[in-house]
Coordinates of C-alpha atoms in Angstrom, one line a residue:
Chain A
X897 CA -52.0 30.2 -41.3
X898 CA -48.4 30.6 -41.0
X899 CA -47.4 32.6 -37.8
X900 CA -45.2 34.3 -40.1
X901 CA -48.2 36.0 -42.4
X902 CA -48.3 39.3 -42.5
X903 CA -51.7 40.3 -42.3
X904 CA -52.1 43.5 -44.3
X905 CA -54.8 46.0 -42.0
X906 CA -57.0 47.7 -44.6
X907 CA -58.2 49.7 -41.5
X908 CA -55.2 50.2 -40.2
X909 CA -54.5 51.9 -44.1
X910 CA -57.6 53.8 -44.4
X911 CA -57.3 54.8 -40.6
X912 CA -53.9 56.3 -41.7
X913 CA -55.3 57.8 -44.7
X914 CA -58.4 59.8 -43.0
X915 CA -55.9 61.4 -39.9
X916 CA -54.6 62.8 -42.8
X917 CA -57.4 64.2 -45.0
X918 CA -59.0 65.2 -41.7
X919 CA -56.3 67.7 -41.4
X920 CA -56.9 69.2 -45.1
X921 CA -60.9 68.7 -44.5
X922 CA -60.2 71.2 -41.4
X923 CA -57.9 73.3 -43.6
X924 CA -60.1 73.4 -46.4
X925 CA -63.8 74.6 -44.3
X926 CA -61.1 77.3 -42.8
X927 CA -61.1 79.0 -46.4
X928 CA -65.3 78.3 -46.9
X929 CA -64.7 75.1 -48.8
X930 CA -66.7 71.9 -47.6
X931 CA -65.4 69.1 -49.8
X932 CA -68.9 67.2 -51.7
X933 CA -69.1 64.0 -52.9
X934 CA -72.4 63.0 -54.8
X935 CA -73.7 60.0 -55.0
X936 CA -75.9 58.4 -57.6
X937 CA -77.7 54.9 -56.8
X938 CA -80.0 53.8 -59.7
X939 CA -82.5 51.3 -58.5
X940 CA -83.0 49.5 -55.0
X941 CA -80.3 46.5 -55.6
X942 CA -79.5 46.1 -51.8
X943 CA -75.9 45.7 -51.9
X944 CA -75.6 48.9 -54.1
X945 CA -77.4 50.4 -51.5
X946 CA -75.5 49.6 -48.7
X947 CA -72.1 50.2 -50.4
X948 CA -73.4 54.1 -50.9
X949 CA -74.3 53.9 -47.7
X950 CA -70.9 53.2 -46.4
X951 CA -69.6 56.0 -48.5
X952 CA -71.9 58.4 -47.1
X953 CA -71.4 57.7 -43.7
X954 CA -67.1 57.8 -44.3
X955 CA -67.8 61.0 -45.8
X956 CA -70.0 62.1 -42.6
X957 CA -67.7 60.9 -40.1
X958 CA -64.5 63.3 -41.7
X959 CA -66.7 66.4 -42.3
X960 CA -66.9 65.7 -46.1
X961 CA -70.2 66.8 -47.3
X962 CA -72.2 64.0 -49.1
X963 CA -75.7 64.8 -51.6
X964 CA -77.3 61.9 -52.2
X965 CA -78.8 61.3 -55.6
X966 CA -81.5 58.4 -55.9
X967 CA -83.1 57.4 -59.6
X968 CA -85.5 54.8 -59.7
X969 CA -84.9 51.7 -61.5
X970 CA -86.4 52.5 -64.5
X971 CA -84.5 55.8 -65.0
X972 CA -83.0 55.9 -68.7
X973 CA -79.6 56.3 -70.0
X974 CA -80.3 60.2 -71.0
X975 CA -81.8 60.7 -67.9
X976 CA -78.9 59.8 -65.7
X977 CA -76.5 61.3 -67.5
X978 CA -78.7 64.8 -67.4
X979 CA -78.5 64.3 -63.9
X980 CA -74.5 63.6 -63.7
X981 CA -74.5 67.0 -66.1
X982 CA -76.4 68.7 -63.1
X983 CA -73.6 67.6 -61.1
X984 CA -70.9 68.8 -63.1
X985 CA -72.4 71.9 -63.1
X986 CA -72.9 72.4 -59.9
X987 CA -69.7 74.4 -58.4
X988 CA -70.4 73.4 -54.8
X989 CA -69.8 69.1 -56.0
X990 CA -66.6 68.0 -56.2
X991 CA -66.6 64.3 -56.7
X992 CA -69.2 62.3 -58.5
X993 CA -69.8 58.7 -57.6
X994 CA -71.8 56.9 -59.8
X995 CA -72.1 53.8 -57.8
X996 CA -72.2 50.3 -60.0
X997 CA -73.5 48.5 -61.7
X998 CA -76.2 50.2 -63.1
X999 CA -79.0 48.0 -64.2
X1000 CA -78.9 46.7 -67.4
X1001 CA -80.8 48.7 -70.0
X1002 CA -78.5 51.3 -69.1
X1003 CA -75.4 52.4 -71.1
X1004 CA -72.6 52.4 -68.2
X1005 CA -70.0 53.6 -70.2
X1006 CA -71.7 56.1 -71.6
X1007 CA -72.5 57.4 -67.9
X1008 CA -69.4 56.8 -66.3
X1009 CA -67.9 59.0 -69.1
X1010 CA -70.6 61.5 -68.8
X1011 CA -68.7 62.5 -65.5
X1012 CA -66.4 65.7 -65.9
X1013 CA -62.3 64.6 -65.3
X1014 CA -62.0 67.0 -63.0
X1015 CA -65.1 65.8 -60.8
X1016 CA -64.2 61.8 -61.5
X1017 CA -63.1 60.6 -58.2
X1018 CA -63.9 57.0 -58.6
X1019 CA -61.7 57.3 -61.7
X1020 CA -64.1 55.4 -64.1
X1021 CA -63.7 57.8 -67.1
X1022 CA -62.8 56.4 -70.4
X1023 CA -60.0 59.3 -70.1
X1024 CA -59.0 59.3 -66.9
X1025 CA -58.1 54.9 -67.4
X1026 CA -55.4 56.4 -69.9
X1027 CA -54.3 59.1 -68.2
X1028 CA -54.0 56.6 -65.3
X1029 CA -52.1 53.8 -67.6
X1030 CA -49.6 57.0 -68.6
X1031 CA -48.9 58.0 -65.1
X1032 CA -50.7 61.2 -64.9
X1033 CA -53.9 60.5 -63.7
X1034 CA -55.6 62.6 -61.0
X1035 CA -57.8 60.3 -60.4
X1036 CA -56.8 56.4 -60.5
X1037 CA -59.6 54.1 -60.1
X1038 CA -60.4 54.0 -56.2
X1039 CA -59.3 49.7 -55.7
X1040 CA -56.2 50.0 -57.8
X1041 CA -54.9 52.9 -55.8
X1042 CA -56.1 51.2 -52.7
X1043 CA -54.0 48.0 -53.5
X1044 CA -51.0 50.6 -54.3
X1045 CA -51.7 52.0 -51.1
X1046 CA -51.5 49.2 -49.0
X1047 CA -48.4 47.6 -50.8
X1048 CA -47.1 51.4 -49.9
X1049 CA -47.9 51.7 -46.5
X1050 CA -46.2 48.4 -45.5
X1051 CA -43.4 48.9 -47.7
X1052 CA -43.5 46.0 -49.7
X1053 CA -41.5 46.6 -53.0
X1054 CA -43.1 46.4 -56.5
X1055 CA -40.4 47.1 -58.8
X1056 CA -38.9 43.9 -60.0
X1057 CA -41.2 41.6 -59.1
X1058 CA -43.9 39.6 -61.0
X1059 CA -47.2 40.0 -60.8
X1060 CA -49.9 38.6 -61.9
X1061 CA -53.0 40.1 -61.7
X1062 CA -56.4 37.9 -62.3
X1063 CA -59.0 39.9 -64.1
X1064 CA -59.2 42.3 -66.8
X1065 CA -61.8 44.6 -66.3
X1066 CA -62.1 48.2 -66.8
X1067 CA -62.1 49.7 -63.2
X1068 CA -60.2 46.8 -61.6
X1069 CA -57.9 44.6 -63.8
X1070 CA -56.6 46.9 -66.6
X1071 CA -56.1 49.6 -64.2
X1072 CA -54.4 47.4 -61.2
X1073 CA -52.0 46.4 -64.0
X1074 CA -51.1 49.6 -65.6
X1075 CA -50.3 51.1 -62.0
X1076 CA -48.6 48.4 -61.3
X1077 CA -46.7 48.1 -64.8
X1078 CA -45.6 52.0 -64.0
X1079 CA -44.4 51.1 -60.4
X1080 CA -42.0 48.9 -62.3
X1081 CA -43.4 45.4 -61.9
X1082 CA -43.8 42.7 -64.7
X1083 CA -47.4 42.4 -65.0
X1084 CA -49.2 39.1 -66.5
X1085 CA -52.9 39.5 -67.0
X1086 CA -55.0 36.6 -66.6
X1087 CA -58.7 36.2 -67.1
X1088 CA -61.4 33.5 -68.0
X1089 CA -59.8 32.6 -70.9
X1090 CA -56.3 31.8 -69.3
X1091 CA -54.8 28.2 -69.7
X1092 CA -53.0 26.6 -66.8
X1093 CA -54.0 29.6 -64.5
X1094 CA -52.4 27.6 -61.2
X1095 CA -49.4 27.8 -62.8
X1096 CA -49.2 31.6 -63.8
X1097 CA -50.2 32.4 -60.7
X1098 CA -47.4 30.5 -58.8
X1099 CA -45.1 32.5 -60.5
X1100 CA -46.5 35.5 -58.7
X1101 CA -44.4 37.4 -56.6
X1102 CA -47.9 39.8 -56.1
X1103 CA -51.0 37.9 -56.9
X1104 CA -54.1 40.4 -57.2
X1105 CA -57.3 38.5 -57.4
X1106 CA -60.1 40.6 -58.9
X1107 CA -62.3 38.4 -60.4
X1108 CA -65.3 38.2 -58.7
X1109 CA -65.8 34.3 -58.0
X1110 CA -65.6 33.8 -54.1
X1111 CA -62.5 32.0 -53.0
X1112 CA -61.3 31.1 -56.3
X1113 CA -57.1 31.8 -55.7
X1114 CA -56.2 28.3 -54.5
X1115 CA -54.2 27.8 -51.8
X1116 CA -51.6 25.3 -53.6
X1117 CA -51.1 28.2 -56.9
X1118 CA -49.6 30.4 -54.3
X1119 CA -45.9 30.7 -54.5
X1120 CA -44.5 30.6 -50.9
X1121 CA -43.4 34.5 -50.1
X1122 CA -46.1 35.9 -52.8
X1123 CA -47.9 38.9 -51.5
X1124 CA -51.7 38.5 -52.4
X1125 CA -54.6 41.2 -52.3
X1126 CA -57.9 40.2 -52.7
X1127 CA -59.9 43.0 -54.5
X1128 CA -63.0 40.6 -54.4
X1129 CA -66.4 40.8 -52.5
X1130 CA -68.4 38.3 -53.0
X1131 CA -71.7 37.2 -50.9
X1132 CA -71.0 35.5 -47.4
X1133 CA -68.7 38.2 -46.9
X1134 CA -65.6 36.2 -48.9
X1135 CA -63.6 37.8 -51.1
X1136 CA -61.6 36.0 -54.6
X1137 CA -58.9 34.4 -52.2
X1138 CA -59.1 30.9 -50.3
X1139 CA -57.8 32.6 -47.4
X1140 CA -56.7 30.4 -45.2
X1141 CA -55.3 28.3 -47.8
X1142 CA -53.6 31.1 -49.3
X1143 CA -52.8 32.6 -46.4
X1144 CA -50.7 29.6 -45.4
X1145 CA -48.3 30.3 -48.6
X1146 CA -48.2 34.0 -48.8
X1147 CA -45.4 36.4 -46.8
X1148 CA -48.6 39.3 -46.3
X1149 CA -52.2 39.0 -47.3
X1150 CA -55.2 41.0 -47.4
X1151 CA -57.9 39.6 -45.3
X1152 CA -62.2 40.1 -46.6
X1153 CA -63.6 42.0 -44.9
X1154 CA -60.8 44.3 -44.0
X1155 CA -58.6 44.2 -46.3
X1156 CA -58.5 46.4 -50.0
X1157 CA -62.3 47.3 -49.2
X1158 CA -62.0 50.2 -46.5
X1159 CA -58.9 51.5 -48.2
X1160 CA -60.9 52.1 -51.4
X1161 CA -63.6 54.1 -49.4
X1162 CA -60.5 56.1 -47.8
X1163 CA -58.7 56.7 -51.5
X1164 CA -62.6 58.0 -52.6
X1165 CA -62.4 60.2 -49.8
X1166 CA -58.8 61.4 -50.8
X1167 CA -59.9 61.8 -54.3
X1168 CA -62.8 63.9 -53.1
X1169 CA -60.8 66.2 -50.6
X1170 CA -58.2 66.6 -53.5
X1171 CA -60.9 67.8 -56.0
X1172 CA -61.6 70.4 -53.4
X1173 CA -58.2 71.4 -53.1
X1174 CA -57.6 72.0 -57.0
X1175 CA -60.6 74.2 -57.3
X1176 CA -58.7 76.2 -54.6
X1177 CA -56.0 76.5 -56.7
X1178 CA -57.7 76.9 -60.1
Chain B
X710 CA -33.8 29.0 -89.9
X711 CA -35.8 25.5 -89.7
X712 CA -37.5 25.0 -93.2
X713 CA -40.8 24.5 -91.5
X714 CA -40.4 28.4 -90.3
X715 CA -43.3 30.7 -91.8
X716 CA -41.9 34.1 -92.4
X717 CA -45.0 36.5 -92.2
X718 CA -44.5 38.4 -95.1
X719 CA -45.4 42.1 -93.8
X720 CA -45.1 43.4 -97.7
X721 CA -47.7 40.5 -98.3
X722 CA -50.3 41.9 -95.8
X723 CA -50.1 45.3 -96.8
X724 CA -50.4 44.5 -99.8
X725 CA -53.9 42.6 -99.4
X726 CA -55.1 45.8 -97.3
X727 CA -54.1 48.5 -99.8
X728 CA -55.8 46.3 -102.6
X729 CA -59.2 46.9 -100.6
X730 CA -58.4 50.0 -100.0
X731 CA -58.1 51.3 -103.4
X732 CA -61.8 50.3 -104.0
X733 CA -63.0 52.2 -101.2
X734 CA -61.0 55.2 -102.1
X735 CA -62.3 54.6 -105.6
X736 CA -65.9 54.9 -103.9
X737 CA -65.0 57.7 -102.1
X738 CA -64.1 59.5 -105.1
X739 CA -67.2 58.8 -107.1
X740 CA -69.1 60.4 -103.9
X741 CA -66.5 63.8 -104.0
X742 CA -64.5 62.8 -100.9
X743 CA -60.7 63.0 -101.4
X744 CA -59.3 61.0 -98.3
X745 CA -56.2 63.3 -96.7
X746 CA -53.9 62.4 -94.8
X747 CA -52.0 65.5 -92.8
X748 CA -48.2 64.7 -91.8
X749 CA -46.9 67.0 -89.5
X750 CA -42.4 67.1 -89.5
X751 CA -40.7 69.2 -86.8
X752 CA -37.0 69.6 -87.4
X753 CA -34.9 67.8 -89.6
X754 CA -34.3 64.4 -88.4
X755 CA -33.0 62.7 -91.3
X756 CA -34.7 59.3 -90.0
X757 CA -38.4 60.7 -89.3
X758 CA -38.1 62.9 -92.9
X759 CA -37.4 59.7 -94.2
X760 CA -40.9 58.1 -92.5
X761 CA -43.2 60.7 -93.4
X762 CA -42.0 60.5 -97.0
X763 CA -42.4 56.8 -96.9
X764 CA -45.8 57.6 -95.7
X765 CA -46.6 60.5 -98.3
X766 CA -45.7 57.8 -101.0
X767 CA -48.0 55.7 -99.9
X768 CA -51.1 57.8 -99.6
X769 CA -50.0 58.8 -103.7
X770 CA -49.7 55.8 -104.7
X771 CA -53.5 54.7 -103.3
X772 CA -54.4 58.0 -105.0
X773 CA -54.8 59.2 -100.8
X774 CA -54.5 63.0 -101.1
X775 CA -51.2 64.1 -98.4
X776 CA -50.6 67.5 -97.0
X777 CA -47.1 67.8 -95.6
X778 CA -46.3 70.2 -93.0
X779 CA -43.0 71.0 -92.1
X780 CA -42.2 72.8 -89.1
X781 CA -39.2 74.3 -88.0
X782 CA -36.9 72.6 -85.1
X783 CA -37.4 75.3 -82.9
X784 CA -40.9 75.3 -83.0
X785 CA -42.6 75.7 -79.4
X786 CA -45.2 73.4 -78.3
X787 CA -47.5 76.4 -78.6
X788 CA -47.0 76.7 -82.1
X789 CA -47.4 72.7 -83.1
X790 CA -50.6 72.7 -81.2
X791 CA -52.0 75.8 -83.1
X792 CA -50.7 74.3 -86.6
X793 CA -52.7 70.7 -85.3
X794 CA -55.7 73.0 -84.1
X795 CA -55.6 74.4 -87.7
X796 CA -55.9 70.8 -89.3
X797 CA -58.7 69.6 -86.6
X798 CA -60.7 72.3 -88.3
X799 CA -59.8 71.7 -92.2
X800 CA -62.8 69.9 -93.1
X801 CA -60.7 68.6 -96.3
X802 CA -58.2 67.3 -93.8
X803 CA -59.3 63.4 -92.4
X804 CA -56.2 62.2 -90.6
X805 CA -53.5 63.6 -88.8
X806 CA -50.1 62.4 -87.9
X807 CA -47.8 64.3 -86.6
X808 CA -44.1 62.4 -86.5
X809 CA -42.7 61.1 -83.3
X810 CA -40.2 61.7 -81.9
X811 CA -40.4 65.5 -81.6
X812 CA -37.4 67.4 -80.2
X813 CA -36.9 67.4 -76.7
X814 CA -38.0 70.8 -76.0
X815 CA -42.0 70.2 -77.1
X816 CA -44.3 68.6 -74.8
X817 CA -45.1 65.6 -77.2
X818 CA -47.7 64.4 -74.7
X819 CA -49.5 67.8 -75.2
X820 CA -49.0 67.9 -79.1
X821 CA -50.6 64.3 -79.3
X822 CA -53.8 64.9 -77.2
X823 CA -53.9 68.2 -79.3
X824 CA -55.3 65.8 -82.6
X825 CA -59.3 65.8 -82.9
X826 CA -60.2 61.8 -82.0
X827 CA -61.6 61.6 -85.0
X828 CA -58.2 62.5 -86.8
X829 CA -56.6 60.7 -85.0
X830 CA -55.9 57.9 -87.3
X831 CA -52.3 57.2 -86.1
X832 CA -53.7 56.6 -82.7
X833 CA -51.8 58.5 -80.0
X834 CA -54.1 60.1 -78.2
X835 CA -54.6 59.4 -74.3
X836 CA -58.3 58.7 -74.9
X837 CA -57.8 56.4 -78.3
X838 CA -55.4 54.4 -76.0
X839 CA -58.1 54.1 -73.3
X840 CA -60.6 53.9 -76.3
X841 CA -58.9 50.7 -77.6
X842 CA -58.2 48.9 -74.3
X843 CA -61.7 49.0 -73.8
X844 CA -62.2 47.7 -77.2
X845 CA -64.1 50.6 -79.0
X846 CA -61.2 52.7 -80.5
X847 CA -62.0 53.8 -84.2
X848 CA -58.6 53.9 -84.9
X849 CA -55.6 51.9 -82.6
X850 CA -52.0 52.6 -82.6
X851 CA -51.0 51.6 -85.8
X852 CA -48.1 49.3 -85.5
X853 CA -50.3 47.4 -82.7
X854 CA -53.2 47.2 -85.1
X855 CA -50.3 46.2 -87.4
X856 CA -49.0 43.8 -85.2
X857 CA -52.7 42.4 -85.0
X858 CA -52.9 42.6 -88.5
X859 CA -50.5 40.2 -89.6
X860 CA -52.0 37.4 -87.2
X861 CA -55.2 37.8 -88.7
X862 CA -53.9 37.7 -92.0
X863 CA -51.9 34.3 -91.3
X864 CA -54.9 33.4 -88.9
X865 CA -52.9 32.5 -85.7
X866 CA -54.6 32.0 -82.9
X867 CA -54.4 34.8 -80.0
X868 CA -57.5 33.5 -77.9
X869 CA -55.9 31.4 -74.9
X870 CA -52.0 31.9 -76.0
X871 CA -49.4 33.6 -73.6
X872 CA -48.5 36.9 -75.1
X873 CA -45.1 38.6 -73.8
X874 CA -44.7 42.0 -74.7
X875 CA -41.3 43.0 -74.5
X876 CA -41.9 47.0 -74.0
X877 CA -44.4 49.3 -72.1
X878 CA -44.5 52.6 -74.5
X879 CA -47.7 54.6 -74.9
X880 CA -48.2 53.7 -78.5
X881 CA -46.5 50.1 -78.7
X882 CA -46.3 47.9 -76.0
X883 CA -49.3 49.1 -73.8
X884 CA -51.6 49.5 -76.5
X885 CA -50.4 46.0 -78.0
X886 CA -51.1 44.4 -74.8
X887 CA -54.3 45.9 -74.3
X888 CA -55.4 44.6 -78.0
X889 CA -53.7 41.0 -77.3
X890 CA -55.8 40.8 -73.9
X891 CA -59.2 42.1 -75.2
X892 CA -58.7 39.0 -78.1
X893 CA -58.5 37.0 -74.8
X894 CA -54.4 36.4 -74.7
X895 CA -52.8 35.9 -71.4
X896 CA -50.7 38.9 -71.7
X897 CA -47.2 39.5 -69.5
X898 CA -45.9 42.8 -70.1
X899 CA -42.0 43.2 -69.8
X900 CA -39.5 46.1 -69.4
X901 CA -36.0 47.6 -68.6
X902 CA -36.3 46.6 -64.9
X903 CA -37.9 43.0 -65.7
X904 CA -35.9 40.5 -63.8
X905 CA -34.8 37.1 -65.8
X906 CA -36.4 37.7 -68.9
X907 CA -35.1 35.1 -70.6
X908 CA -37.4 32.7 -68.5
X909 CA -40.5 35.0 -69.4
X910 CA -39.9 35.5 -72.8
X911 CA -39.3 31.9 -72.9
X912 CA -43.3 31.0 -71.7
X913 CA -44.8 33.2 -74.9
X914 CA -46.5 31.0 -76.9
X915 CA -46.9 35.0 -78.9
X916 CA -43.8 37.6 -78.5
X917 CA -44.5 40.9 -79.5
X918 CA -40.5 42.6 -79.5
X919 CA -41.0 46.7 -78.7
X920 CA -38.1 47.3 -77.0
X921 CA -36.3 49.6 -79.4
X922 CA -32.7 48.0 -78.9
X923 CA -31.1 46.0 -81.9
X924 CA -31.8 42.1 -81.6
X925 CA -32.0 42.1 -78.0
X926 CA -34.3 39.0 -77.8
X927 CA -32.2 36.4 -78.3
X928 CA -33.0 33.1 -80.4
X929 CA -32.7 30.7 -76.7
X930 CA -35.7 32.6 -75.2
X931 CA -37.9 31.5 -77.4
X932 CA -39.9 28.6 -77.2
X933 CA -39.9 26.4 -79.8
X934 CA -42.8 27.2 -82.2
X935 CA -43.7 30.7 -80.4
X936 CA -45.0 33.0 -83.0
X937 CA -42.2 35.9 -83.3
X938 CA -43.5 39.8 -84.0
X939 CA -40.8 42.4 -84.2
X940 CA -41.6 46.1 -84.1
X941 CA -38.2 47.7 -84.1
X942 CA -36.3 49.2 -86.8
X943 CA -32.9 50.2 -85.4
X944 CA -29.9 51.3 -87.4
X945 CA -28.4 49.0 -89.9
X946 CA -32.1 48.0 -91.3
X947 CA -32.4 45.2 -88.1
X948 CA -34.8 44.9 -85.7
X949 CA -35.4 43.8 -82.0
X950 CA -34.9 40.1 -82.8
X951 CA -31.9 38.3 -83.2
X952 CA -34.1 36.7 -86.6
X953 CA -31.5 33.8 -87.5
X954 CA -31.4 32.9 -84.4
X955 CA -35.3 33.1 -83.2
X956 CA -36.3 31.9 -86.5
X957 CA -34.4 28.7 -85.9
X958 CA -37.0 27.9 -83.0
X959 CA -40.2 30.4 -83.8
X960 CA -43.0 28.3 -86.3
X961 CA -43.8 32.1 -87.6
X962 CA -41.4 35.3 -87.4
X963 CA -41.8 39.0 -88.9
X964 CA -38.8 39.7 -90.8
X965 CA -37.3 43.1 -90.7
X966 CA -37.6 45.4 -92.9
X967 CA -40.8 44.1 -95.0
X968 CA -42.1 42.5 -91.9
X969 CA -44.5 44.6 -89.5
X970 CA -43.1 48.0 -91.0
X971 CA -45.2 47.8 -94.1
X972 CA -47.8 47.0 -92.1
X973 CA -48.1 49.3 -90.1
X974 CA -48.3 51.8 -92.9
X975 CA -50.9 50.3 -94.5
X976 CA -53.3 50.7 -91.4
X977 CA -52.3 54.2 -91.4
X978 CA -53.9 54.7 -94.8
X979 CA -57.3 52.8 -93.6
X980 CA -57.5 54.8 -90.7
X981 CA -57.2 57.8 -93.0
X982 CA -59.6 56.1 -95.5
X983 CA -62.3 55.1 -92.4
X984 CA -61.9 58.6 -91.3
X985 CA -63.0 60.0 -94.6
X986 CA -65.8 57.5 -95.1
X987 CA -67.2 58.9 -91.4
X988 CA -67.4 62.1 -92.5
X989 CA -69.8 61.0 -95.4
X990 CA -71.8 59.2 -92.9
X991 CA -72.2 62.0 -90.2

C-alpha cells in the first residue's frame, strides 16, 4: 500500500455517529421515550443470524431498545408480513428491520414493502427508494447513507467527480447512485452485463464496489487518486475490493472488516433514534 | 447527414401502437368500458394548453373518451389535490394527467403523488418511479417508455451498450436511466455540474438528450454510429441535439418534432387503455 492511502475508519465514523445519538438516546428516555428497533430473522442461516446479532447488541450498548422477532424457516409470505403489520402497529416500535435475505419461497418485496415509511429504517421500501432517489427520503437505505457518511466525515468532495458504482441492486446499487447522482456526481452504473468493466472503472474518480463477488475490483482498473468503498462482504471476511491491490492506486479506501460495515449499523441506529424523535413531534 | 443515417421515425412508431390500440379500445367497447383519460390544466400557459389539446386529440381520434379540467392559475395546491382526489374516485375516470409544469406557487411534488397509482398512467408518481426502477411499474414515465419504445420498434440493442443520459429529472432522465439499466445498459447519468461532457457523451454507444436546452449536444460528442434519442422540444420546434450535426456521425437519430414526441403520446393513450382493461379484470 502506498504510505500516502488514506485509510477511511468505518469505526472511527460510526464511533462519531453513536457519541452523537447517545446524546438524543439520553434526551429522548428524559421525555419517557426509549427508541425500538425490531428485528425479524426468518430461518437459522448463520450469517443472518449473526448480523442481527450485531444490531442488537449496537442497539444494547447506546440504550436503544431491541425486540427480537424469530420465524422459523418455513414461515410463509402472509405470515411474515402479519407479523411486520403487528409491528407497525405497535406504538412502542419505531424501526423495523427485516434482516435479508429471506429464504426463497418467500416474497421479499412484498415484505420489505409491508413495512410502514414511517417505521422503515433500513430504507427497503419500494417508496421510500423514490423518495430517496428525489432527495426527500427519511430513510435512505442504511449502506448508501453509510458510504455518504464516510465520504462526509473525511470531507472528500462528490460533486463533480465521476463515479462509478458496480452493482445495481435495489438496496445497494440503485440507491448508492441516486444519492450520489443528488450530491452532484456523474454516476455510471455497471453490473454483470457491463463490457470492458476495467476500463469504466478507471475512469472512476469514486469507485463503489457492491457486488458481492469477493475481491473482484482489480487493482490495475483503479485510477491513481480514485476514492474506493467497498460495500461487499463476502466469506473469509473480504469484501468486493482486492485491497491491497487497490489500495496501492487509490488516494482513501475502505478497509473489510471496518470499513462501510459498522457505519451502516451506526446509520440503522440513527434511523431508529430519528423515528423516535418524529413521533415526539407528530 | 451520412445517407447510411436511420432517422427513427417517432410518427412511424406511434403510429404502429395507436393501430393496436384501436382494437383493444374496440374490445373494450363491445365489453361497455369507455377508456378516459382525465387532463388536468392550471393556468394559461399557452405552451402546456397547447399539449393537453394535442393530447385530447389524440384520445378522440382513438375514440379514447377525454375529460378536460381547467383550473384557474391561482389555484392552491389544496385545491388541485381535491379536484385529483375527485378523479381517483370517478370510477368512469382510468387515467390522470395533470400538466407539468404547474405555476410556481403549487407544490407539484404533492399534486403528483396526489394521483391513485393505478391512474397514474403518465407516470409521475414517487412510487411508479421506484415501481419502474425495480422493473414492475404498470405504467413508466411516458417519454422514457417512449424513449424505450422507439428502440424496440427499430430493435436496437440496449443489453451491454453504454447509455449516457444527459439529464437527472424525476420523470426523464432518472426514470430513463432506471429503464436503460434494468434492460442491462451500462448507464452514466450526466447533469449541469458534469465536468467534460464532451468526453462522456462521447463513450455512449446510446444517448438519451433530457436536458431541456436547445441543441446543446453537439454533433463532435458523439461517437460515430451511437444511436441519438432527443427528448427536448424547446422554442423554435428544435430539440436538445444539434440533429445536422449528430446525425452526420449517429447510425440512428430521433428527429424533432415527429421523433420521440409522438411517441410519447401514444404510450399515454396505452397506459390509459391498460388502465381501463384493469378495471375489467379486477
Amino acid at each position: 500500500m502506498s504510505t500516502e492511502t488514506l485509510i477511511l475508519d468505518g469505526k472511527a465514523v460510526s464511533d462519531d455517529l453513536k457519541v452523537k445519538l447517545a446524546v438524543k438516546v439520553e434526551q429522548l428516555k428524559a421525555k419517557g421515550v426509549t427508541p425500538c428497533l425490531a428485528t425479524i430473522l426468518v430461518g437459522d442461516d448463520p450469517a443472518s443470524a449473526t448480523y442481527v446479532r450485531m444490531k442488537g447488541n449496537a442497539c444494547q450498548r447506546l440504550g436503544i431498545e431491541s425486540r427480537k422477532i424469530e420465524l422459523k424457516a418455513s414461515t410463509t409470505t402472509e405470515e411474515l408480513i402479519a407479523a411486520i403489520r403487528q409491528l407497525n402497529e405497535d406504538s412502542a416500535v419505531h424501526g423495523i428491520l427485516l434482516q435479508h435475505p429471506v429464504p426463497h419461497h418467500i416474497d421479499e418485496r412484498a415484505a420489505f414493502d409491508a413495512i410502514a415509511i414511517e417505521k422503515d429504517v433500513d430504507g427497503v421500501t419500494t417508496l421510500g427508494f423514490s423518495q430517496n432517489a428525489f432527495g426527500f427520503a427519511d430513510y435512505p437505505s442504511c449502506t448508501p447513507a453509510a458510504i455518504i457518511a464516510i465520504m462526509d466525515y473525511y470531507k472528500l468532495p462528490i460533486e463533480g467527480k465521476h463515479a462509478v458504482v458496480i452493482g445495481r441492486s435495489p438496496i445497494l446499487g440503485k440507491p448508492v447512485s441516486m444519492m450520489l447522482l443528488n450530491r452532484n456526481a456523474t454516476v455510471t452504473i455497471c453490473h454483470s452485463k457491463t463490457n470492458n468493466l476495467g476500463d469504466i472503472v478507471a475512469q472512476g474518480d469514486i469507485v463503489v464496489a457492491a457486488v458481492g463477488k469477493p475481491k473482484f475490483i482489480q487493482g490495475e482498473w483503479i485510477k491513481p487518486g480514485a476514492v474506493v468503498l467497498d460495500a461487499g462482504y463476502n466469506k473469509g471476511n473480504v469484501g468486493d475490493v482486492d485491497y491491497e491491490a487497490c489500495a496501492e492506486r487509490a488516494s482513501a479506501i475502505t478497509p473489510v472488516p471496518a470499513g462501510v460495515g459498522p457505519v451502516t449499523i451506526a446509520t440503522l441506529l440513527k434511523h431508529t433514534v430519528e423515528a423516535a424523535e418524529r413521533t415526539l413531534k407528530s
